[in-house]
Short mmCIF file of C-alpha atoms in Angstrom, two decimals:
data_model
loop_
_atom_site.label_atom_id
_atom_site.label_comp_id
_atom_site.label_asym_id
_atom_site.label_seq_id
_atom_site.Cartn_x
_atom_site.Cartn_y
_atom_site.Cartn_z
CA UNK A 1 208.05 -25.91 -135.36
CA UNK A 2 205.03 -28.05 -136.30
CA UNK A 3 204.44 -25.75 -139.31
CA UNK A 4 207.75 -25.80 -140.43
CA UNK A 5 207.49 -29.76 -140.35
CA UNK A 6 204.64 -29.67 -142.73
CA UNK A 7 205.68 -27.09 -145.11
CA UNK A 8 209.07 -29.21 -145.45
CA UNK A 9 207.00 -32.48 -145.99
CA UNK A 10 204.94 -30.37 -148.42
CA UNK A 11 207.55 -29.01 -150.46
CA UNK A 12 209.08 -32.79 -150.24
CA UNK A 13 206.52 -34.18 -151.78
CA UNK A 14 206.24 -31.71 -154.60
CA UNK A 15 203.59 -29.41 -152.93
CA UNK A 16 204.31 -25.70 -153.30
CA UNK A 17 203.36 -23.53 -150.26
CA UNK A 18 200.84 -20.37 -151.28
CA UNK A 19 203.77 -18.15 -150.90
CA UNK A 20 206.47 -19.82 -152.91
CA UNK A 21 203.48 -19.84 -155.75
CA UNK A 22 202.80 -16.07 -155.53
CA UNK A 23 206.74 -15.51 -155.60
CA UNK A 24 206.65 -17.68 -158.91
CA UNK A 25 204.02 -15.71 -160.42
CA UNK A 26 205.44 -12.65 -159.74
CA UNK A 27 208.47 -13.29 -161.20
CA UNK A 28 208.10 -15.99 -164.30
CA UNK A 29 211.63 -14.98 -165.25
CA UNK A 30 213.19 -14.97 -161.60
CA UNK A 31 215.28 -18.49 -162.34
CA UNK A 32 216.58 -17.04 -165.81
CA UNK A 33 220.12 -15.14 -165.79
CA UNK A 34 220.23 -11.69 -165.94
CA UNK A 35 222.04 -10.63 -168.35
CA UNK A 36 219.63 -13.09 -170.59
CA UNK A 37 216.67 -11.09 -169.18
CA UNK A 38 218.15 -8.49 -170.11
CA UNK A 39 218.50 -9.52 -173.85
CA UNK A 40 215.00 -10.58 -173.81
CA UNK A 41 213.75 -7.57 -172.85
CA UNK A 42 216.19 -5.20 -175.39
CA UNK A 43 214.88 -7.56 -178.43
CA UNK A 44 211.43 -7.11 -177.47
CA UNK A 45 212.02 -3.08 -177.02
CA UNK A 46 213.53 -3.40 -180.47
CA UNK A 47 210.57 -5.04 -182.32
CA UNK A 48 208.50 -2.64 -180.71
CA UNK A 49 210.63 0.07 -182.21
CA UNK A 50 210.59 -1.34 -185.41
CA UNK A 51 206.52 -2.31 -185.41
CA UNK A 52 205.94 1.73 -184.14
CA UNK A 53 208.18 3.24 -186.38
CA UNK A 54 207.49 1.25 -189.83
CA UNK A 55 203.59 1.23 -188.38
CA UNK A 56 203.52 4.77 -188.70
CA UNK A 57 205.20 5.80 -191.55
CA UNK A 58 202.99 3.01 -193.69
CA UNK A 59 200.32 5.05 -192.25
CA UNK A 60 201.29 8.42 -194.09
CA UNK A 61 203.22 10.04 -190.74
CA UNK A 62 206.80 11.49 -191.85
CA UNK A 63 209.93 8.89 -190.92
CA UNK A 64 211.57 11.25 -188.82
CA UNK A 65 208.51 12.10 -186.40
CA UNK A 66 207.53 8.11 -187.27
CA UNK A 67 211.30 7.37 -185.27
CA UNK A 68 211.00 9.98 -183.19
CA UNK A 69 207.55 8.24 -181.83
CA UNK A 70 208.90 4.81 -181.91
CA UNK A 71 212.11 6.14 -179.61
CA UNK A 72 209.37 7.38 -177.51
CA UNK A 73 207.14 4.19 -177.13
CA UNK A 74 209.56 2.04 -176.62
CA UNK A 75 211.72 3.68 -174.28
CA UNK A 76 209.17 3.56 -171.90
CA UNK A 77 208.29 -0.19 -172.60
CA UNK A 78 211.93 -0.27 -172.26
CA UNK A 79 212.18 0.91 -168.24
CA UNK A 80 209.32 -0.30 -167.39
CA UNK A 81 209.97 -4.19 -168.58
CA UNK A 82 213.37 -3.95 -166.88
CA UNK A 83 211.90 -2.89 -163.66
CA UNK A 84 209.34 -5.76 -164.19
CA UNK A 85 211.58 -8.26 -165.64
CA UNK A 86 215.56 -7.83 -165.50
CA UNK A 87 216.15 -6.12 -162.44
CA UNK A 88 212.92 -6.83 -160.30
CA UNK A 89 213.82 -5.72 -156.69
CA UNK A 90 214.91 -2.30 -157.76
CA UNK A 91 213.36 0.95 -156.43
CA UNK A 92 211.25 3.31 -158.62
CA UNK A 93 210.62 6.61 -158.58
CA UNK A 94 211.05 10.00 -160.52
CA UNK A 95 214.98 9.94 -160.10
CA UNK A 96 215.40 6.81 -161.73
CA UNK A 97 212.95 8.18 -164.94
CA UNK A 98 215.75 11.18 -165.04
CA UNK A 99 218.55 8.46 -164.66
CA UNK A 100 217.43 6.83 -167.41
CA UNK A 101 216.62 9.70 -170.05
CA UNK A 102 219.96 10.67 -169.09
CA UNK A 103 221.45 7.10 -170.40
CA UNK A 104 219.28 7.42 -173.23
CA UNK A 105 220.72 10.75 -174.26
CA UNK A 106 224.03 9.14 -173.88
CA UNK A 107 223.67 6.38 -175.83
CA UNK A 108 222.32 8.49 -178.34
CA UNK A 109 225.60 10.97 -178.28
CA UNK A 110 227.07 7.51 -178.28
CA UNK A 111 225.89 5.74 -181.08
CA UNK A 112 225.90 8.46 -183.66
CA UNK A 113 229.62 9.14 -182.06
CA UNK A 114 230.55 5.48 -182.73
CA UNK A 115 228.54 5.34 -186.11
CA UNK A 116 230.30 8.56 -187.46
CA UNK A 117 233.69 7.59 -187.01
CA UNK A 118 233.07 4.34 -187.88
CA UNK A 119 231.93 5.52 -191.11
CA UNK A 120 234.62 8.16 -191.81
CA UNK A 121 236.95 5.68 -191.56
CA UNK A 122 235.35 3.54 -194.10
CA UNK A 123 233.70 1.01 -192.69
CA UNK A 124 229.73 0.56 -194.09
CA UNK A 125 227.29 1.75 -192.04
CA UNK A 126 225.95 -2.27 -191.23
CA UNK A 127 229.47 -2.34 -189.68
CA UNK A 128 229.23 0.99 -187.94
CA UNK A 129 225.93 0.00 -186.47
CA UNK A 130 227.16 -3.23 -185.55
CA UNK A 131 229.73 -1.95 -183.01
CA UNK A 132 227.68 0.99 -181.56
CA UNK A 133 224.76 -1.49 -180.50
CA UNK A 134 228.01 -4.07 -179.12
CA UNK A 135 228.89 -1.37 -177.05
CA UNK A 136 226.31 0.78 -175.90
CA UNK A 137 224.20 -2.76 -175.28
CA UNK A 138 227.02 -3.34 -172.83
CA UNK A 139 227.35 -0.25 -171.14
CA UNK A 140 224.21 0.12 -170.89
CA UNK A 141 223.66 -3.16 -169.09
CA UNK A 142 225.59 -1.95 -165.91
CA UNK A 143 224.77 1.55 -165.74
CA UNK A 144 221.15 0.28 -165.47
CA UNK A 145 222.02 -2.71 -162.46
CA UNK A 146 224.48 -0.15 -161.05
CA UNK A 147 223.10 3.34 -161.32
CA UNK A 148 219.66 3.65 -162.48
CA UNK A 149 218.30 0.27 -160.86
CA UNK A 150 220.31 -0.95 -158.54
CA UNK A 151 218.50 -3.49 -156.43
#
């Protein structure tokens, strides 16, 4: 009781305990919203995509094995920042590496799904693009919280 009298005084007058500190640290993202995390971490995978893939083909390698080691790279950035950053309680272990190649091959099947009709019905392939990222950026958001990472 005494000790919960001075950690209340403490936190009144602005002192952190060592505990609420190392929860802080641990999680410098913990007070954002999720779904923003979740952003965050998706526009970060994509630069890294972008910096891997253009990196390498300026350095001679062909585009398509330049992509296919950019896909590569940062899908695993990609799981491992959302375990670290978006959805931070959740479990790890091999099944959730399968889980998530398996959204990755559907979101692949997806996107070129999405982008092919989209472009056969005449829309231009910024459009096309457009509406496959809307929608497998959203799907993809709750198959991760729900399936692959659920807390």
């Amino acid at each position: 009781a005494d000790d919960e009298a001075t950690r209340a005084r403490a936190l009144a007058a602005g002192h952190q305990s060592r505990r609420v500190r190392c929860m802080t640290m641990r999680q410098p993202f913990g007070r954002v919203p999720q779904p923003i995390r979740y952003l965050f971490v998706g526009g970060t995978t994509l630069l890294l995509y972008l910096a891997t893939s253009f990196g390498f083909a300026r350095l001679g390698v062909p585009a398509a094995l330049s992509a296919s080691v950019a896909v590569l790279v940062s899908g695993a950035f990609n799981l491992m920042a959302h375990v670290r950053v978006t959805f931070p309680g959740a479990s790890t272990d091999l099944s959730t590496a399968i889980r998530y190649g398996a959204l990755l091959g559907a979101n692949s099947l997806t996107a070129a799904g999405i982008v092919a009709l989209s472009t056969h019905f005449g829309h231009g392939l910024a459009l096309a693009n457009a509406l496959a990222l809307i929608v497998v950026t959203t799907t993809s958001y709750f198959v991760l919280k729900h399936w692959i990472l659920p807390a």
